[in-house]
Amino acid sequence: MNDTNTWTIKGILIGMIALIYFITYLILRNSTRLVSILGKTVNNVMMRLMGLILMVIAVKCFVSELKPILIDIIQSNRM
C-alpha cells in the first residue's frame, strides 16, 4: 500500500484525472456536432442504453438493500 505514497504515482494519478476531465470537456463542448454526425437513430439507441444502465444500477441498489431485510424477516419467522 505504500506504493501510492510516492510523488510519481500521485503525479501520474493527478495527470490522468486532468486528462479525463479535458477529454470530457472536449466531448461536451462538441456535443452538438457529435449528435449531428452520429444521427438521430444512434442518438436514440445511446439514450435507451443509458436509461437501461441507470435502471440496472437502481435495481442493484434496491436489491442489495432489500436482501438483508428479507434475510432478517425469514430468520425471525423460523424462531
XYZ file of N, CA and C in Angstrom:
237
model
N 0.805 -1.198 0.000
C 0.000 0.000 0.000
C 0.849 1.264 0.000
N 2.131 1.142 0.302
C 2.978 2.328 0.335
C 3.354 2.814 -1.053
N 3.019 2.043 -2.086
C 3.336 2.455 -3.448
C 2.618 3.737 -3.831
N 1.430 3.951 -3.276
C 0.663 5.145 -3.642
C 1.173 6.396 -2.955
N 2.125 6.258 -2.056
C 2.635 7.421 -1.339
C 3.778 8.113 -2.066
N 4.256 7.553 -3.152
C 5.348 8.196 -3.870
C 4.820 9.355 -4.705
N 5.646 10.336 -4.893
C 5.234 11.538 -5.635
C 4.986 11.242 -7.105
N 5.719 10.298 -7.669
C 5.497 9.991 -9.085
C 4.133 9.358 -9.315
N 3.756 8.450 -8.456
C 2.449 7.813 -8.604
C 1.339 8.844 -8.426
N 1.488 9.716 -7.443
C 0.485 10.762 -7.228
C 0.423 11.710 -8.418
N 1.575 12.043 -8.984
C 1.608 12.916 -10.157
C 0.942 12.283 -11.363
N 1.207 10.998 -11.571
C 0.574 10.287 -12.683
C -0.936 10.234 -12.483
N -1.370 9.972 -11.265
C -2.799 9.915 -10.971
C -3.471 11.259 -11.229
N -2.872 12.333 -10.760
C -3.432 13.669 -10.987
C -3.435 14.003 -12.472
N -2.372 13.624 -13.183
C -2.312 13.858 -14.620
C -3.391 13.103 -15.382
N -3.636 11.861 -15.002
C -4.678 11.069 -15.666
C -6.069 11.635 -15.386
N -6.297 12.088 -14.155
C -7.584 12.708 -13.830
C -7.774 13.975 -14.652
N -6.725 14.783 -14.775
C -6.812 16.003 -15.582
C -7.067 15.668 -17.050
N -6.434 14.621 -17.556
C -6.647 14.208 -18.944
C -8.093 13.766 -19.170
N -8.645 13.015 -18.239
C -10.039 12.579 -18.365
C -10.975 13.778 -18.322
N -10.712 14.741 -17.420
C -11.520 15.964 -17.381
C -11.457 16.710 -18.704
N -10.267 16.802 -19.286
C -10.096 17.529 -20.542
C -10.828 16.829 -21.688
N -10.715 15.512 -21.763
C -11.415 14.764 -22.811
C -12.926 14.908 -22.653
N -13.411 14.844 -21.414
C -14.840 15.028 -21.161
C -15.283 16.422 -21.571
N -14.469 17.423 -21.268
C -14.784 18.800 -21.662
C -14.890 18.918 -23.180
N -13.946 18.329 -23.901
C -13.976 18.398 -25.363
C -15.214 17.707 -25.932
N -15.563 16.565 -25.373
C -16.745 15.848 -25.860
C -17.999 16.666 -25.613
N -18.133 17.226 -24.403
C -19.327 18.007 -24.092
C -19.381 19.305 -24.890
N -18.229 19.911 -25.137
C -18.202 21.157 -25.905
C -18.633 20.925 -27.351
N -18.262 19.794 -27.906
C -18.586 19.481 -29.294
C -19.780 18.538 -29.408
N -20.605 18.478 -28.388
C -21.702 17.506 -28.382
C -22.735 17.768 -29.474
N -23.006 19.033 -29.788
C -23.986 19.296 -30.850
C -23.467 18.790 -32.194
N -22.185 18.956 -32.430
C -21.583 18.449 -33.656
C -21.591 16.918 -33.676
N -21.312 16.317 -32.520
C -21.316 14.855 -32.443
C -22.707 14.282 -32.690
N -23.734 14.943 -32.162
C -25.102 14.462 -32.368
C -25.467 14.521 -33.843
N -25.065 15.591 -34.519
C -25.390 15.691 -35.943
C -24.600 14.673 -36.771
N -23.388 14.356 -36.342
C -22.587 13.362 -37.061
C -23.156 11.959 -36.842
N -23.501 11.637 -35.600
C -23.991 10.292 -35.286
C -25.378 10.026 -35.845
N -26.206 11.045 -35.882
C -27.551 10.872 -36.418
C -28.572 10.590 -35.329
N -29.827 10.678 -35.726
C -30.923 10.547 -34.771
C -31.054 9.117 -34.252
N -30.855 8.137 -35.110
C -31.015 6.742 -34.701
C -29.979 6.348 -33.654
N -28.728 6.690 -33.897
C -27.666 6.361 -32.941
C -27.904 7.094 -31.627
N -28.374 8.343 -31.712
C -28.666 9.110 -30.506
C -29.766 8.438 -29.691
N -30.818 7.958 -30.356
C -31.895 7.264 -29.648
C -31.406 5.964 -29.014
N -30.564 5.228 -29.725
C -30.019 3.985 -29.183
C -29.167 4.278 -27.953
N -28.328 5.303 -28.023
C -27.478 5.672 -26.887
C -28.318 6.089 -25.685
N -29.387 6.850 -25.918
C -30.251 7.276 -24.821
C -30.931 6.075 -24.175
N -31.369 5.120 -24.970
C -32.008 3.922 -24.416
C -31.008 3.072 -23.633
N -29.787 2.962 -24.139
C -28.763 2.205 -23.416
C -28.420 2.864 -22.086
N -28.300 4.188 -22.083
C -28.010 4.887 -20.830
C -29.153 4.720 -19.841
N -30.390 4.755 -20.325
C -31.536 4.517 -19.455
C -31.532 3.113 -18.885
N -31.168 2.137 -19.713
C -31.096 0.754 -19.259
C -30.016 0.584 -18.195
N -28.861 1.197 -18.414
C -27.771 1.119 -17.438
C -28.195 1.750 -16.119
N -28.858 2.899 -16.187
C -29.339 3.563 -14.979
C -30.355 2.693 -14.242
N -31.238 2.043 -14.984
C -32.236 1.168 -14.371
C -31.571 -0.032 -13.694
N -30.563 -0.611 -14.332
C -29.861 -1.753 -13.753
C -29.169 -1.350 -12.457
N -28.552 -0.175 -12.443
C -27.897 0.307 -11.224
C -28.925 0.519 -10.116
N -30.077 1.092 -10.449
C -31.122 1.327 -9.449
C -31.653 0.012 -8.887
N -31.886 -0.974 -9.742
C -32.376 -2.273 -9.276
C -31.330 -2.950 -8.403
N -30.073 -2.859 -8.785
C -28.989 -3.447 -7.994
C -28.944 -2.824 -6.603
N -29.046 -1.506 -6.520
C -29.046 -0.829 -5.217
C -30.255 -1.250 -4.399
N -31.414 -1.326 -5.016
C -32.642 -1.711 -4.319
C -32.536 -3.128 -3.778
N -32.077 -4.055 -4.596
C -31.980 -5.455 -4.185
C -30.925 -5.627 -3.100
N -29.804 -4.936 -3.226
C -28.750 -5.086 -2.216
C -29.184 -4.536 -0.865
N -30.065 -3.546 -0.849
C -30.589 -3.027 0.413
C -31.742 -3.873 0.933
N -32.475 -4.509 0.064
C -33.628 -5.306 0.461
C -33.224 -6.690 0.960
N -32.128 -7.222 0.465
C -31.701 -8.577 0.798
C -31.480 -8.775 2.301
N -30.733 -7.912 3.008
C -30.563 -8.124 4.453
C -31.881 -8.047 5.226
N -32.787 -7.191 4.787
C -34.078 -7.072 5.459
C -34.868 -8.364 5.303
N -34.885 -8.909 4.100
C -35.598 -10.169 3.875
C -34.969 -11.326 4.643
N -33.662 -11.355 4.733
C -32.981 -12.411 5.491
C -33.361 -12.326 6.963
N -33.406 -11.116 7.518
C -33.822 -10.946 8.916
C -35.259 -11.394 9.129
N -36.142 -11.063 8.202
C -37.548 -11.464 8.327
C -37.677 -12.982 8.280
N -36.974 -13.625 7.366
C -37.044 -15.085 7.242
C -36.476 -15.759 8.487
N -35.356 -15.249 9.002
C -34.755 -15.844 10.193
C -35.625 -15.639 11.425
N -36.300 -14.501 11.539
C -37.157 -14.267 12.705
C -38.410 -15.139 12.649
N -38.877 -15.496 11.463
C -40.042 -16.375 11.338
C -39.701 -17.823 11.669
N -38.464 -18.225 11.507
C -38.050 -19.602 11.799
C -37.960 -19.845 13.298
N -37.711 -18.822 14.061
C -37.554 -18.986 15.510
C -38.850 -18.976 16.175
